[in-house]
Short mmCIF file of C-alpha atoms in Angstrom, two decimals:
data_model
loop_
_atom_site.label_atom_id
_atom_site.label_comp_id
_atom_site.label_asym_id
_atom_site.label_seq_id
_atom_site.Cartn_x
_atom_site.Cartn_y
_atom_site.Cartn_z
CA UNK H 1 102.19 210.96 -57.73
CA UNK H 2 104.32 210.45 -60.97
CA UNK H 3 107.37 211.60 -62.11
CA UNK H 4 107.37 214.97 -64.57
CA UNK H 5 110.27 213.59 -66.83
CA UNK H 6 113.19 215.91 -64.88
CA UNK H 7 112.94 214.19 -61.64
CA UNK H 8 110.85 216.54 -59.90
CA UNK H 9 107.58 215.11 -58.86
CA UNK H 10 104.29 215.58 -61.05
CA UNK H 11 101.77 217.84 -58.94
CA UNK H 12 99.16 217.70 -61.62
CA UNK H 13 99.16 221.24 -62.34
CA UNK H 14 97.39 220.86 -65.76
CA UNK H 15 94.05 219.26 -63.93
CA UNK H 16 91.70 221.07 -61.27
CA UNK H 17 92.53 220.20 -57.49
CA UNK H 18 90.20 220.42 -54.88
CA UNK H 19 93.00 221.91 -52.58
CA UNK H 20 93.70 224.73 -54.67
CA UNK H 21 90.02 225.13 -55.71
CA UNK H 22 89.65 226.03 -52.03
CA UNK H 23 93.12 228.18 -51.82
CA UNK H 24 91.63 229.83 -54.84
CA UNK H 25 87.97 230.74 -53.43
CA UNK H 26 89.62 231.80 -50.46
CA UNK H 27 91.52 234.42 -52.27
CA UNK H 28 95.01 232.47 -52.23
CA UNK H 29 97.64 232.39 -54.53
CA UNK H 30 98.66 228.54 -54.55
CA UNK H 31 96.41 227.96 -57.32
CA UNK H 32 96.56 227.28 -61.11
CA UNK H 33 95.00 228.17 -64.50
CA UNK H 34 92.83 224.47 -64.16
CA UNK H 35 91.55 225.40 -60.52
CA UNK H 36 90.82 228.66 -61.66
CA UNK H 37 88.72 227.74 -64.43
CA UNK H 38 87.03 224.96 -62.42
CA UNK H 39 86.13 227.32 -59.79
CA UNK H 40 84.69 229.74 -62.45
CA UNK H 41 82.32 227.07 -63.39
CA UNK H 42 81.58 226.37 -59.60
CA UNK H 43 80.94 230.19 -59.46
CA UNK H 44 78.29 230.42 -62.79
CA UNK H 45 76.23 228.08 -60.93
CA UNK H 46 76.79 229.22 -57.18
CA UNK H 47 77.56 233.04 -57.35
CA UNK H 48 78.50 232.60 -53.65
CA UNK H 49 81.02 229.96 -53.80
CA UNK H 50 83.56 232.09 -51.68
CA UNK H 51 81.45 232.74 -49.33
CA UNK H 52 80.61 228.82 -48.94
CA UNK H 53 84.74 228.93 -48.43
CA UNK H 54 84.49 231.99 -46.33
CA UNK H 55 81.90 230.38 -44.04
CA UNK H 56 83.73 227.16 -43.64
CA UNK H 57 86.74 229.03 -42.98
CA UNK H 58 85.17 230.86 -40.28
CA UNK H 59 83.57 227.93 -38.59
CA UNK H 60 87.05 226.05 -37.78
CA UNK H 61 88.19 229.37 -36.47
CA UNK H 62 85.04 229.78 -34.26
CA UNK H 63 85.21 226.17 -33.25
CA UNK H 64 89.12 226.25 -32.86
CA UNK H 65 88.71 229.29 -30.26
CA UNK H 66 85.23 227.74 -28.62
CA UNK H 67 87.04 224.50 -27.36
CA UNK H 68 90.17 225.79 -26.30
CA UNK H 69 88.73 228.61 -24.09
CA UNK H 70 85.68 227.06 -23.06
CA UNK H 71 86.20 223.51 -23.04
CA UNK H 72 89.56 223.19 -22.19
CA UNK H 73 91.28 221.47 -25.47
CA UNK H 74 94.69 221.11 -25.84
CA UNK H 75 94.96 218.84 -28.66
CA UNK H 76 93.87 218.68 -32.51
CA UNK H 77 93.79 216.12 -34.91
CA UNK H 78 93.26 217.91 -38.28
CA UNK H 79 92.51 215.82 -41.04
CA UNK H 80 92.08 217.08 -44.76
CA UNK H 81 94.00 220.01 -43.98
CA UNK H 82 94.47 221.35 -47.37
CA UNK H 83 96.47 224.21 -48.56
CA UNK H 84 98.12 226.43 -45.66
CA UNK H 85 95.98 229.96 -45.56
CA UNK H 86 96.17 231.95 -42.72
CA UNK H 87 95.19 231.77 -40.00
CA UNK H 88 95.92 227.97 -39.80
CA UNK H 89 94.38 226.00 -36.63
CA UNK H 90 97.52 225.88 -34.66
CA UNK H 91 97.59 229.93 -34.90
CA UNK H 92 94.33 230.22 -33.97
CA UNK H 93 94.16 227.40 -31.04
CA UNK H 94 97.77 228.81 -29.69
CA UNK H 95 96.16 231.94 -29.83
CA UNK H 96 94.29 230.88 -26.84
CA UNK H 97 96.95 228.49 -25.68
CA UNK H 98 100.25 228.90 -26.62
CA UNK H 99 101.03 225.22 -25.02
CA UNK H 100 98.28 223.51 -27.59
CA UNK H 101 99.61 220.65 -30.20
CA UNK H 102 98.51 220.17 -33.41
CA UNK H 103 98.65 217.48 -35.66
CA UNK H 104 97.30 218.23 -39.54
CA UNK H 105 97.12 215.40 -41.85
CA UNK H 106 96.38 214.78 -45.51
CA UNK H 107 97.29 212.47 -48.52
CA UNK H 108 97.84 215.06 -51.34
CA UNK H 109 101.71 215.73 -52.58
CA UNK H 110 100.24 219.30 -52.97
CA UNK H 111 99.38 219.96 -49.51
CA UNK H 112 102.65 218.06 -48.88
CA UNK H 113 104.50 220.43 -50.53
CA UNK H 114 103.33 223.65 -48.75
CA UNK H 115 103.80 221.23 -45.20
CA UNK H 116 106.59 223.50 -43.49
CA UNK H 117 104.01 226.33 -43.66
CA UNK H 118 102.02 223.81 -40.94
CA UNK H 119 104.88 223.71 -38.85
CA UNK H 120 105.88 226.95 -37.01
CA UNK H 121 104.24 226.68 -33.48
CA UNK H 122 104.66 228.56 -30.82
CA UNK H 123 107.42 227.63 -28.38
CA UNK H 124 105.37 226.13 -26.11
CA UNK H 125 103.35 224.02 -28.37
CA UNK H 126 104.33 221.93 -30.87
CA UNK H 127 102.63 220.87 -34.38
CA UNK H 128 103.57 218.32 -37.37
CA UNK H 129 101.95 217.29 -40.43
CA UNK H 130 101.41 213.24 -41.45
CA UNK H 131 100.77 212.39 -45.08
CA UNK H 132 98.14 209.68 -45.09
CA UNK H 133 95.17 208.88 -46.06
CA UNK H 134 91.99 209.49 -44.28
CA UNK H 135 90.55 206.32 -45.34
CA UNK H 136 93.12 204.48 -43.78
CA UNK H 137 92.34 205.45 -39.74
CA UNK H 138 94.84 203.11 -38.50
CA UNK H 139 97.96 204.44 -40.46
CA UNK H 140 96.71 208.13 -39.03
CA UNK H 141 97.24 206.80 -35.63
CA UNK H 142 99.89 204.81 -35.74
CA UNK H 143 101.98 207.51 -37.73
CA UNK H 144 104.61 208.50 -35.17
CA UNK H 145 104.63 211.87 -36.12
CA UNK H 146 101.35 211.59 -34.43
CA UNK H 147 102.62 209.69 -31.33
CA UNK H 148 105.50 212.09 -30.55
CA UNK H 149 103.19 215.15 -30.51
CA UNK H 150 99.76 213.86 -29.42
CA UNK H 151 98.96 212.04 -26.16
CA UNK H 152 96.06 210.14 -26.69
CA UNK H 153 95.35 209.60 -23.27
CA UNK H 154 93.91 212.82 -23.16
CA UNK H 155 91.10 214.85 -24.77
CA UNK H 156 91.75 215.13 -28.37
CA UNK H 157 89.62 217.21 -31.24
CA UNK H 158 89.28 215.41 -34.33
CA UNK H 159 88.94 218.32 -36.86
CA UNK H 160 87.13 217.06 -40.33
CA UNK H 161 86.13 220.05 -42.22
CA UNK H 162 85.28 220.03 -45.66
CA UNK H 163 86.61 216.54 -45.86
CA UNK H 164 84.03 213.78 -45.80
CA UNK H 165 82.23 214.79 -48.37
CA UNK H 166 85.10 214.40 -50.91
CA UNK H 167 85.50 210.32 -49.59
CA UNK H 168 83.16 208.04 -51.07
CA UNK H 169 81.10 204.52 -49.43
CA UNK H 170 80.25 205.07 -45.81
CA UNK H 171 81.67 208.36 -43.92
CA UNK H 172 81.15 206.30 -40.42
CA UNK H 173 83.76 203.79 -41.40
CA UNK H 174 86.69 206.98 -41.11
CA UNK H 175 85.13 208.72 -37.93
CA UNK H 176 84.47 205.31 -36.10
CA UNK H 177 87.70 204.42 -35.66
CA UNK H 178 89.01 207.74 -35.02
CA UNK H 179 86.46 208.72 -32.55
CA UNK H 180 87.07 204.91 -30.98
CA UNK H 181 90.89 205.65 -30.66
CA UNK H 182 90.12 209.08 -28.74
CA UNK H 183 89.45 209.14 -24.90
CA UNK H 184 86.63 210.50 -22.88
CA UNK H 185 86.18 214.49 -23.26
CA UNK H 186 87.46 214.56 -26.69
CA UNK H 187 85.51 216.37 -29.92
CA UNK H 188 84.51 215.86 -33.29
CA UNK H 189 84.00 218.69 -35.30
CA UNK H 190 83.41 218.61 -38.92
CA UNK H 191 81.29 220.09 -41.84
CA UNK H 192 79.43 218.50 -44.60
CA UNK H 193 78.29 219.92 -47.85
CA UNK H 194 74.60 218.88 -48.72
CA UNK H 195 71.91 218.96 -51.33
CA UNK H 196 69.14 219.32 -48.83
CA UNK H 197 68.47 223.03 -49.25
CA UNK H 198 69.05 223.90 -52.73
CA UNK H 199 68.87 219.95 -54.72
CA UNK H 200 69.40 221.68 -58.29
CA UNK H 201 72.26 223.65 -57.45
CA UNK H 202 74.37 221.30 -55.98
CA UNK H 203 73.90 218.69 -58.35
CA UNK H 204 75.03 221.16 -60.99
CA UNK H 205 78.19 221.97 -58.46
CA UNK H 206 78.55 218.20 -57.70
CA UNK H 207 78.77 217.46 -62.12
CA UNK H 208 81.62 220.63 -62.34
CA UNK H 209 83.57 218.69 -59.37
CA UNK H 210 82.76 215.22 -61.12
CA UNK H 211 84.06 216.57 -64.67
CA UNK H 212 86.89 217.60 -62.93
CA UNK H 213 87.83 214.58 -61.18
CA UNK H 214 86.83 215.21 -57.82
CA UNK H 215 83.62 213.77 -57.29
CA UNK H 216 81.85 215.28 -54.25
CA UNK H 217 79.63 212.86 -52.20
CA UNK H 218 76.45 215.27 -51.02
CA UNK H 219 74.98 213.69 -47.62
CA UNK H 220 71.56 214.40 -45.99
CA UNK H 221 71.45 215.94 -42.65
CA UNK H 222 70.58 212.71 -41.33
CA UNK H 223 73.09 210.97 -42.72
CA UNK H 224 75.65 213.88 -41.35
CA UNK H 225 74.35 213.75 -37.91
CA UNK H 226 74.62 210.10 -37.61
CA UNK H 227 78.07 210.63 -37.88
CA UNK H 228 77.79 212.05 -34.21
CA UNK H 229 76.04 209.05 -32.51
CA UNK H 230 77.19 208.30 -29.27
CA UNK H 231 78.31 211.99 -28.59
CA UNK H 232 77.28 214.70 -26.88
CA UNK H 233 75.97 217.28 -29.15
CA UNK H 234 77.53 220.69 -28.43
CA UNK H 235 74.42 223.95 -29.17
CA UNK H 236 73.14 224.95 -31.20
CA UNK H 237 73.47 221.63 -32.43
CA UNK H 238 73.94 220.30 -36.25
CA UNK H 239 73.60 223.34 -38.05
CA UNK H 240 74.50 225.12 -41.19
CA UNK H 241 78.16 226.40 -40.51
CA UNK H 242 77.40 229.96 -40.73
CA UNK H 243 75.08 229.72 -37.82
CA UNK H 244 77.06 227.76 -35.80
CA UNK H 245 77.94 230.35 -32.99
CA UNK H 246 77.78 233.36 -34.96
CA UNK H 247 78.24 235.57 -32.05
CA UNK H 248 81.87 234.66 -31.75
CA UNK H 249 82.85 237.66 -33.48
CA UNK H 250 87.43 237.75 -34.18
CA UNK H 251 86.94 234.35 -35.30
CA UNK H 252 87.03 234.23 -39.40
CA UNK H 253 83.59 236.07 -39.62
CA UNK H 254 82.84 238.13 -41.86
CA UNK H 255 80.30 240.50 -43.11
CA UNK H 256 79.91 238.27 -46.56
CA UNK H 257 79.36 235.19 -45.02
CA UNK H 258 76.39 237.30 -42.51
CA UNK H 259 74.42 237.96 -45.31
CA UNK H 260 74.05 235.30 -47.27
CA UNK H 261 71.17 232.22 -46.50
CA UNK H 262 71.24 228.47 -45.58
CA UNK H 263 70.93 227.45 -49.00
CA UNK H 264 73.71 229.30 -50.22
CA UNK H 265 76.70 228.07 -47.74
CA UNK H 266 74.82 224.14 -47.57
CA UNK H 267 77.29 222.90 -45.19
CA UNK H 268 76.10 221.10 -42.15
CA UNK H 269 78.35 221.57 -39.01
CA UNK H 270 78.62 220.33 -35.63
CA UNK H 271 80.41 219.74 -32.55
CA UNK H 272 80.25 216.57 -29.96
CA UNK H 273 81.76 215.35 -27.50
CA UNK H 274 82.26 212.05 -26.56
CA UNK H 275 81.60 211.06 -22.66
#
């Protein structure tokens, strides 16, 4: 981050963020003539763009709601948390359980400026927000924001939506140690954008984010699922997001995101757990 000249901090509002790209397709206001032009690129070549939002959107809420009702979770990690839009995780998990803690991270001064709107819990729970780096594992858990609100000596979800495919080299080398850190009964849950369903079209979407500066990093389904090794795969299995559970209905679905095929959300998404 750099200085704008009057002591106030430089948010890059003149370039195209991926944050507010994504606040933007969502229908939120925290973006800016840049992100709005990127995204109408992003939308020439992928009419359904918001709907790939949408359907991402939806998934963390029908994942959020799946593990705290049926499996018990108490605790999130949520890393890459982006720009606040509500429902954010901690509404939707306390929803369930008022008692549940949440912990969002990210390493963007935007995001960091829109952090209080991570931070009202419900009494009995408690959430807080950690600016690092994703890249950097250890300073995530060693952050003592992170220590006085998570106990990692029990089950923990590790939410990574929309995330990994934005951080270049080897995605393993960010959930290994995570996952490693995390005891018994705790969850990964992420999604992935791919190529492997529509090549041309994402390659087109991956140049727009490129030209932009935010190269995205498209991975095979593979290459996604590998990222679960060692867990316990939770059905349907690694799937694209929109069919992940569907039949949770209240949870972010919608009738958009319904109608629209594989190809056109191409994000892989899964749940494990680790034993």
């Amino acid at each position: 981050m750099t200085d704008g000249g009057d002591g106030r901090p430089d948010l890059g509002l003149g370039r195209a963020h991926t944050a507010r790209i994504y606040d933007y397709l969502l229908g939120g206001k925290d973006n800016y003539a840049a992100d709005r032009e990127a995204a109408a690129l992003a939308l020439r070549v992928q009419p359904h763009a918001r709907t790939v939002a949408h359907a991402n959107r939806a998934f963390m809420h029908r994942v959020t709601r799946v593990l705290a009702a049926e499996y018990g979770v108490r605790q999130w990690l949520d890393i890459g948390t982006g720009i606040p839009t509500r429902p954010n995780l901690h509404e939707v998990a306390q929803s369930v359980a008022p008692e549940a803690r949440v912990v969002y991270v990210d390493n963007d001064r935007v995001v960091l400026a829109h952090a209080t709107a991570l931070l009202g819990s419900a009494p009995e729970g408690r959430t807080a927000y950690v600016h690092a780096d994703a890249t950097r594992p250890r300073a995530v858990l060693e952050a003592p924001e992170l220590a006085e609100t998570l106990d990692l000596d029990r089950p923990v979800a590790l939410s990574l939506n929309a995330l990994l495919h934005f951080l270049p080299g080897d995605p393993r080398d960010v959930v290994g140690p995570l996952m490693d850190a995390l005891p018994s009964g705790s969850v990964l849950a992420l999604t992935h954008a791919t190529r492997d369903l529509a090549p041309e079209m994402w390659d087109a979407i991956a140049a727009i984010y490129r030209g932009a500066g935010n190269p995205l990093y498209l991975r095979t389904h593979a290459e996604v699922r590998g990222l679960f090794d060692g867990l316990d795969m939770v059905a349907p299995g690694l799937v694209i997001a929109h069919r992940w559970r569907p039949q949770h209905v209240g949870t972010g679905a919608t009738a958009a995101t319904a109608a629209v095929t594989d190809a056109d959300v191409s994000l892989w998404a899964g749940v494990g757990v680790k034993p």
